[in-house]
Coordinates of C-alpha atoms and ligand atoms in Angstrom, one line a residue:
X1 CA -75.1 -38.9 -127.5
X2 CA -74.6 -36.5 -130.4
X3 CA -76.2 -33.1 -130.2
X4 CA -78.1 -31.8 -133.3
X5 CA -76.4 -28.8 -134.8
X6 CA -76.1 -26.6 -137.8
X7 CA -72.6 -26.3 -139.3
X8 CA -71.4 -23.0 -140.8
X9 CA -68.4 -23.2 -143.2
X10 CA -66.8 -20.4 -145.1
X11 CA -66.7 -21.0 -148.9
X12 CA -62.9 -20.5 -149.1
X13 CA -62.8 -23.4 -146.7
X14 CA -64.7 -25.7 -148.9
X15 CA -61.6 -27.9 -149.2
X16 CA -61.9 -28.2 -145.4
X17 CA -65.5 -29.3 -145.5
X18 CA -64.5 -32.9 -145.0
X19 CA -62.3 -31.9 -142.0
X20 CA -65.0 -29.6 -140.6
X21 CA -67.6 -32.4 -140.8
X22 CA -65.3 -34.9 -139.2
X23 CA -64.4 -32.6 -136.4
X24 CA -68.0 -31.6 -135.8
X25 CA -68.9 -35.2 -135.4
X26 CA -65.9 -36.0 -133.2
X27 CA -66.7 -33.0 -131.1
X28 CA -70.1 -34.5 -130.3
X29 CA -72.4 -32.9 -132.9
X30 CA -74.9 -34.4 -135.3
X31 CA -74.7 -32.1 -138.2
X32 CA -78.3 -31.7 -139.5
X33 CA -77.5 -29.1 -142.1
X34 CA -74.5 -27.2 -143.5
X35 CA -74.6 -23.5 -144.4
X36 CA -71.9 -22.1 -146.7
X37 CA -71.1 -18.4 -146.3
X38 CA -69.2 -16.3 -148.8
X39 CA -68.7 -13.0 -147.1
X40 CA -68.6 -12.6 -143.3
X41 CA -69.9 -9.4 -141.6
X42 CA -67.7 -7.7 -139.0
X43 CA -70.6 -7.2 -136.7
X44 CA -72.3 -10.6 -136.5
X45 CA -70.1 -12.8 -138.6
X46 CA -73.2 -13.8 -140.6
X47 CA -74.6 -11.3 -143.0
X48 CA -78.3 -10.3 -142.8
X49 CA -79.2 -12.8 -145.6
X50 CA -77.3 -15.6 -143.9
X51 CA -78.9 -14.9 -140.6
X52 CA -82.3 -15.2 -142.3
X53 CA -81.3 -18.5 -143.8
X54 CA -80.2 -19.8 -140.4
X55 CA -83.5 -18.7 -138.8
X56 CA -85.4 -20.8 -141.4
X57 CA -83.2 -23.8 -140.9
X58 CA -83.5 -23.6 -137.2
X59 CA -87.2 -23.1 -137.4
X60 CA -87.6 -26.2 -139.5
X61 CA -85.4 -28.7 -137.7
X62 CA -85.3 -27.5 -134.2
X63 CA -81.6 -27.2 -133.9
X64 CA -80.4 -25.4 -130.8
X65 CA -76.8 -25.1 -131.6
X66 CA -74.7 -23.6 -134.4
X67 CA -71.1 -24.7 -135.0
X68 CA -69.1 -22.1 -136.9
X69 CA -65.9 -23.6 -138.4
X70 CA -64.0 -20.4 -138.0
X71 CA -62.5 -18.3 -135.3
X72 CA -65.1 -15.9 -133.9
X73 CA -64.6 -12.6 -132.2
X74 CA -66.5 -12.1 -128.9
X75 CA -68.8 -9.6 -130.6
X76 CA -69.7 -12.2 -133.2
X77 CA -70.7 -14.7 -130.5
X78 CA -72.7 -12.0 -128.6
X79 CA -74.4 -10.9 -131.8
X80 CA -75.3 -14.4 -133.0
X81 CA -76.8 -15.4 -129.6
X82 CA -78.8 -12.2 -129.6
X83 CA -80.1 -12.6 -133.1
X84 CA -80.7 -16.3 -133.2
X85 CA -81.2 -17.3 -129.6
X86 CA -79.1 -20.4 -130.0
X87 CA -75.8 -21.7 -128.5
X88 CA -72.8 -20.8 -130.5
X89 CA -69.7 -23.0 -130.8
X90 CA -66.7 -21.8 -132.8
X91 CA -63.8 -23.7 -134.3
X92 CA -61.7 -23.3 -131.2
X93 CA -64.4 -24.9 -129.0
X94 CA -65.0 -27.6 -131.5
X95 CA -61.4 -28.6 -131.7
X96 CA -61.0 -28.4 -127.9
X97 CA -63.9 -30.9 -127.6
X98 CA -62.1 -33.2 -129.9
X99 CA -58.9 -32.8 -127.9
X100 CA -60.8 -33.6 -124.8
X101 CA -62.0 -36.9 -126.3
X102 CA -58.4 -37.8 -127.2
X103 CA -56.6 -36.5 -124.2
X104 CA -54.4 -39.4 -123.1
X105 CA -53.5 -38.0 -119.8
X106 CA -54.9 -35.9 -117.0
X107 CA -52.2 -33.5 -118.0
X108 CA -53.5 -33.1 -121.4
X109 CA -57.0 -32.6 -119.9
X110 CA -55.7 -29.8 -117.8
X111 CA -54.0 -28.1 -120.7
X112 CA -57.3 -28.3 -122.6
X113 CA -59.2 -26.8 -119.7
X114 CA -56.7 -24.0 -119.5
X115 CA -57.1 -23.4 -123.2
X116 CA -60.9 -23.4 -122.8
X117 CA -60.9 -21.0 -119.9
X118 CA -58.5 -18.7 -121.7
X119 CA -60.7 -18.8 -124.8
X120 CA -63.7 -17.8 -122.5
X121 CA -62.0 -14.8 -120.9
X122 CA -62.3 -12.3 -123.7
X123 CA -65.9 -13.5 -124.2
X124 CA -66.7 -12.8 -120.6
X125 CA -64.9 -9.5 -120.7
X126 CA -67.0 -8.5 -123.7
X127 CA -70.1 -9.7 -121.8
X128 CA -69.3 -7.6 -118.8
X129 CA -68.9 -4.6 -121.0
X130 CA -72.2 -5.2 -122.7
X131 CA -74.1 -5.8 -119.5
X132 CA -72.7 -2.6 -118.1
X133 CA -74.0 -0.8 -121.2
X134 CA -77.3 -2.5 -120.7
X135 CA -77.1 -4.3 -124.0
X136 CA -77.4 -7.8 -122.6
X137 CA -79.4 -8.9 -119.6
X138 CA -76.9 -11.4 -118.3
X139 CA -74.5 -14.2 -119.0
X140 CA -75.6 -17.7 -118.3
X141 CA -78.4 -15.9 -116.5
X142 CA -75.8 -14.4 -114.2
X143 CA -76.2 -10.7 -113.1
X144 CA -73.7 -8.0 -113.3
X145 CA -72.1 -8.6 -109.9
X146 CA -72.0 -12.4 -110.4
X147 CA -70.2 -12.1 -113.7
X148 CA -67.4 -10.0 -112.2
X149 CA -67.0 -12.7 -109.6
X150 CA -67.1 -15.4 -112.3
X151 CA -64.3 -13.6 -114.2
X152 CA -62.1 -13.5 -111.2
X153 CA -62.9 -17.1 -110.4
X154 CA -61.7 -18.1 -113.9
X155 CA -58.4 -16.3 -113.7
X156 CA -57.7 -17.9 -110.3
X157 CA -58.6 -21.3 -111.7
X158 CA -56.2 -21.0 -114.5
X159 CA -53.4 -20.3 -112.1
X160 CA -54.4 -23.3 -110.0
X161 CA -54.5 -25.6 -113.0
X162 CA -51.1 -24.5 -114.0
X163 CA -49.7 -25.6 -110.6
X164 CA -51.5 -28.9 -110.9
X165 CA -50.0 -29.5 -114.3
X166 CA -46.5 -29.3 -112.9
X167 CA -47.2 -32.0 -110.3
X168 CA -48.9 -34.3 -112.8
X169 CA -46.0 -34.3 -115.2
X170 CA -43.9 -36.2 -112.7
X171 CA -46.6 -38.8 -111.8
X172 CA -47.2 -39.5 -115.4
X173 CA -43.6 -40.1 -116.3
X174 CA -43.3 -42.5 -113.4
X175 CA -46.4 -44.4 -114.4
X176 CA -45.2 -44.8 -117.8
X177 CA -41.9 -46.1 -116.7
X178 CA -43.7 -48.7 -114.6
X179 CA -45.7 -49.9 -117.6
X180 CA -42.5 -50.0 -119.6
X181 CA -40.9 -52.0 -116.8
X182 CA -43.7 -54.5 -117.2
X183 CA -43.0 -54.9 -120.9
X184 CA -45.9 -52.9 -122.3
X185 CA -45.2 -51.5 -125.7
X186 CA -47.0 -48.3 -126.7
X187 CA -47.9 -47.8 -130.4
X188 CA -49.7 -44.6 -131.4
X189 CA -52.1 -44.6 -134.3
X190 CA -51.6 -41.3 -136.1
X191 CA -52.7 -39.7 -139.4
X192 CA -55.1 -37.1 -140.9
X193 CA -58.6 -36.6 -139.7
X194 CA -60.8 -39.1 -141.6
X195 CA -57.9 -41.4 -142.6
X196 CA -59.5 -44.2 -140.6
X197 CA -57.6 -44.2 -137.4
X198 CA -60.6 -44.9 -135.1
X199 CA -62.0 -47.6 -137.4
X200 CA -58.7 -49.4 -137.4
X201 CA -58.4 -48.9 -133.7
X202 CA -61.8 -50.5 -133.2
X203 CA -61.0 -53.3 -135.6
X204 CA -57.7 -54.0 -133.8
X205 CA -59.0 -54.0 -130.3
X206 CA -62.6 -55.2 -130.7
X207 CA -63.0 -52.8 -127.8
X208 CA -61.1 -54.9 -125.3
X209 CA -60.5 -52.4 -122.6
X210 CA -57.6 -52.9 -120.2
X211 CA -59.1 -53.7 -116.8
X212 CA -58.0 -51.1 -114.4
X213 CA -54.7 -51.5 -112.6
X214 CA -52.7 -48.8 -111.1
X215 CA -50.6 -48.7 -114.2
X216 CA -53.4 -47.3 -116.3
X217 CA -54.8 -44.5 -114.2
X218 CA -53.7 -41.8 -116.6
X219 CA -54.7 -43.6 -119.7
X220 CA -57.6 -42.3 -121.7
X221 CA -60.5 -44.4 -122.9
X222 CA -58.8 -44.3 -126.3
X223 CA -56.0 -46.5 -125.2
X224 CA -56.4 -50.3 -125.3
X225 CA -54.3 -53.3 -124.5
X226 CA -54.0 -55.8 -127.2
X227 CA -52.1 -59.1 -126.9
X228 CA -50.3 -60.0 -130.1
X229 CA -47.8 -62.8 -130.6
X230 CA -47.0 -62.8 -126.9
X231 CA -46.5 -59.1 -126.6
X232 CA -48.7 -56.7 -124.6
X233 CA -49.2 -53.7 -126.9
X234 CA -51.0 -50.6 -125.8
X235 CA -52.6 -49.1 -128.9
X236 CA -53.4 -45.4 -128.6
X237 CA -56.0 -43.8 -130.9
X238 CA -54.6 -40.3 -131.2
X239 CA -56.1 -37.1 -132.4
X240 CA -56.0 -36.5 -136.2
X241 CA -53.6 -34.0 -137.6
X242 CA -55.7 -30.9 -138.3
X243 CA -54.8 -28.2 -140.8
X244 CA -54.5 -24.6 -139.4
X245 CA -54.8 -25.2 -135.7
X246 CA -56.0 -21.9 -134.1
X247 CA -53.0 -20.3 -132.5
X248 CA -54.6 -20.0 -129.0
X249 CA -54.9 -23.7 -128.6
X250 CA -51.5 -24.8 -129.9
X251 CA -50.2 -25.6 -126.3
X252 CA -53.2 -27.9 -125.7
X253 CA -52.7 -29.5 -129.1
X254 CA -49.0 -30.2 -128.2
X255 CA -50.1 -31.8 -125.0
X256 CA -52.5 -34.1 -126.8
X257 CA -49.7 -34.9 -129.4
X258 CA -47.4 -35.7 -126.5
X259 CA -49.2 -39.0 -126.5
X260 CA -47.3 -39.6 -129.7
X261 CA -43.9 -38.6 -128.4
X262 CA -44.5 -41.0 -125.5
X263 CA -45.1 -43.9 -127.8
X264 CA -42.4 -46.5 -128.6
X265 CA -43.6 -46.8 -132.2
X266 CA -45.9 -45.2 -134.7
X267 CA -48.6 -46.6 -136.9
X268 CA -49.3 -44.0 -139.5
X269 CA -52.6 -44.3 -141.4
X270 CA -53.0 -42.8 -144.8
X271 CA -56.2 -42.6 -146.8
X272 CA -55.3 -44.7 -149.8
X273 CA -58.4 -43.6 -151.7
X274 CA -56.9 -40.2 -152.3
X275 CA -55.2 -39.3 -155.7
X276 CA -51.5 -39.8 -155.9
X277 CA -50.8 -36.0 -155.6
X278 CA -53.0 -35.6 -152.6
X279 CA -51.6 -38.7 -151.0
X280 CA -48.1 -37.3 -151.3
X281 CA -49.1 -34.0 -149.7
X282 CA -50.9 -35.6 -146.8
X283 CA -48.1 -38.1 -146.2
X284 CA -45.4 -35.4 -146.2
X285 CA -47.4 -33.1 -144.0
X286 CA -47.9 -35.9 -141.5
X287 CA -44.2 -36.7 -141.5
X288 CA -43.3 -33.0 -141.0
X289 CA -45.6 -33.0 -137.9
X290 CA -44.0 -36.2 -136.6
X291 CA -40.6 -34.5 -137.1
X292 CA -41.8 -31.4 -135.2
X293 CA -42.8 -33.5 -132.2
X294 CA -39.6 -35.3 -132.4
X295 CA -41.0 -38.7 -133.4
X296 CA -39.6 -39.2 -136.9
X297 CA -36.9 -41.6 -135.7
X298 CA -39.3 -44.1 -134.1
X299 CA -40.1 -47.4 -135.8
X300 CA -43.0 -46.8 -138.1
X301 CA -45.6 -48.9 -139.8
X302 CA -47.6 -47.2 -142.6
X303 CA -51.0 -48.5 -143.3
X304 CA -52.4 -47.6 -146.7
X305 CA -56.1 -47.7 -145.7
X306 CA -59.3 -47.9 -147.7
X307 CA -57.9 -50.3 -150.3
X308 CA -61.5 -51.4 -150.9
X309 CA -61.9 -48.1 -152.7
X310 CA -58.8 -48.4 -154.8
X311 CA -59.5 -49.7 -158.3
X312 CA -56.2 -49.1 -159.8
X313 CA -52.7 -47.8 -159.1
X314 CA -52.2 -49.6 -155.7
X315 CA -48.6 -50.5 -156.6
X316 CA -47.8 -46.9 -157.6
X317 CA -49.1 -45.7 -154.2
X318 CA -47.1 -48.2 -152.3
X319 CA -43.9 -47.3 -154.3
X320 CA -44.5 -43.6 -153.6
X321 CA -44.8 -44.2 -149.9
X322 CA -41.7 -46.3 -149.8
X323 CA -39.9 -43.6 -151.8
X324 CA -40.9 -40.9 -149.4
X325 CA -40.0 -43.1 -146.5
X326 CA -36.5 -43.4 -147.8
X327 CA -36.3 -39.7 -148.4
X328 CA -37.2 -39.0 -144.8
X329 CA -34.9 -41.9 -143.6
X330 CA -37.7 -43.4 -141.7
X331 CA -37.2 -46.6 -139.7
X332 CA -39.9 -48.2 -141.8
X333 CA -41.2 -51.6 -140.7
X334 CA -43.4 -51.8 -143.7
X335 CA -46.2 -50.4 -145.8
X336 CA -49.3 -52.5 -145.4
X337 CA -52.4 -52.0 -147.6
X338 CA -55.5 -52.6 -145.5
X339 CA -59.1 -51.8 -145.2
X340 CA -59.9 -51.1 -141.6
X341 CA -63.6 -51.0 -142.4
X342 CA -63.9 -54.1 -144.5
X343 CA -61.3 -55.8 -142.4
X344 CA -59.0 -56.7 -145.3
X345 CA -55.4 -57.7 -144.7
X346 CA -55.6 -56.9 -141.0
X347 CA -53.5 -60.0 -140.3
X348 CA -50.6 -58.5 -142.2
X349 CA -50.9 -55.3 -140.3
X350 CA -50.9 -57.2 -137.0
X351 CA -47.8 -59.1 -138.2
X352 CA -46.1 -55.7 -138.9
X353 CA -47.0 -54.6 -135.3
X354 CA -45.5 -57.9 -134.0
X355 CA -42.3 -57.2 -135.9
X356 CA -42.2 -53.7 -134.5
X357 CA -42.8 -55.0 -131.0
X358 CA -40.0 -57.5 -131.4
X359 CA -37.7 -54.8 -132.6
X360 CA -38.5 -52.5 -129.7
X361 CA -38.1 -55.3 -127.1
X362 CA -34.7 -56.1 -128.5
X363 CA -33.6 -52.5 -128.4
X364 CA -35.0 -51.9 -124.9
X365 CA -33.3 -54.9 -123.5
Ligands
GDP1 P1 -60.3 -41.0 -138.2 O1 -60.7 -39.5 -138.3 O2 -58.9 -41.1 -138.8 O3 -60.4 -41.6 -136.9 O4 -61.2 -41.7 -139.3 P2 -62.5 -42.7 -139.0 O5 -62.0 -44.0 -138.5 O6 -63.5 -42.0 -138.2 O7 -63.0 -42.9 -140.5 C1 -63.4 -41.9 -141.3 C2 -64.4 -42.4 -142.4 O8 -63.7 -43.3 -143.2 C3 -65.5 -43.2 -141.8 O9 -66.7 -42.8 -142.5 C4 -65.1 -44.6 -142.0 O10 -66.2 -45.4 -142.1 C5 -64.4 -44.5 -143.3 N1 -63.4 -45.6 -143.4 C6 -62.5 -46.0 -142.5 N2 -61.7 -47.0 -142.9 C7 -62.2 -47.3 -144.2 C8 -61.9 -48.3 -145.1 O11 -61.0 -49.2 -145.0 N3 -62.7 -48.3 -146.3 C9 -63.7 -47.4 -146.5 N4 -64.3 -47.5 -147.6 N5 -64.0 -46.5 -145.6 C10 -63.3 -46.4 -144.4
MG2 MG1 -60.9 -40.8 -135.0

């Protein structure tokens, strides 16, 4: 169930509107309206005029949440809640929600919870201060004493989660080895937000869930087992690459990306409907991230998605991708033009996955 919300995006970020919308949706929000703001105020983030606009929007569509695609200071959150009487979600919280949907392991979930709690701490500190000053009646209807206790509870919980994290690491590695021992091949679907990863994932799997065996206990709902040409391939729908990840949640992001470093091979999805220049930028950025997480040497299939939207220049785009692949010395299995949505050329893509599986099997043996 998506929650109705109002999305606030800064005008300099207009290029990121597509990303903000995709993330809001994936974070569980149904964006009813978008408000662009030019200047932000130090006190409340939104200026007087913007606050007025938000009040009107909220009044007319009954939205109870606002998502601000920016990093908010505790005072902003407090001020917005006071002024508007709505729940406020900022960029960090939105992205953490998305991480949570994509967390492929309990370990990643723990990292995310730690990040969430750490993000809450300064908010709570600010709240304690304001309650003491008599500015705010209470937090989550907690009184002054309760909120002190809550603060301590959170710091303790962070410590406990860190301990748990250590233990889980071992279990997960063992589980993965077991799956590998049984001949399962892991292929991670990666790419920019909105490239079409989830659509492809759904097309590939037709939502055939692996039925629970002990080998899958740490797998997320975004991992599915597909049988292709005699191989058991676990396809993992990973989180999209996001521009400008807020610094406080980089650890959690890495944990989610670890899904990629654990994979035997990569299926990189690029949005083929983009202009050549943009395509180049997005492909190179994606490859740099893959290099950063140590995955650049894995066998890779590149799907040029959304071909249904390409009217001309398909050949040029494929040549460009092949050229960049050589530059980066990728172990390229192939570039396959597809439409995940219209289900075009999916057989060729599956064929490329089969070749990849064959290659991996040979090299594992
Ligand atoms: P993700 O963020 O990479 O998981 O992207 P999604 O799978 O959620 O797709 C993003 C948007 O692109 C959605 O609106 C899809 O319907 C659309 N989309 C995905 N694949 C195709 C395609 O092959 N052709 C067209 N025209 N649209 C597509
Ligand atoms: Mg997706």
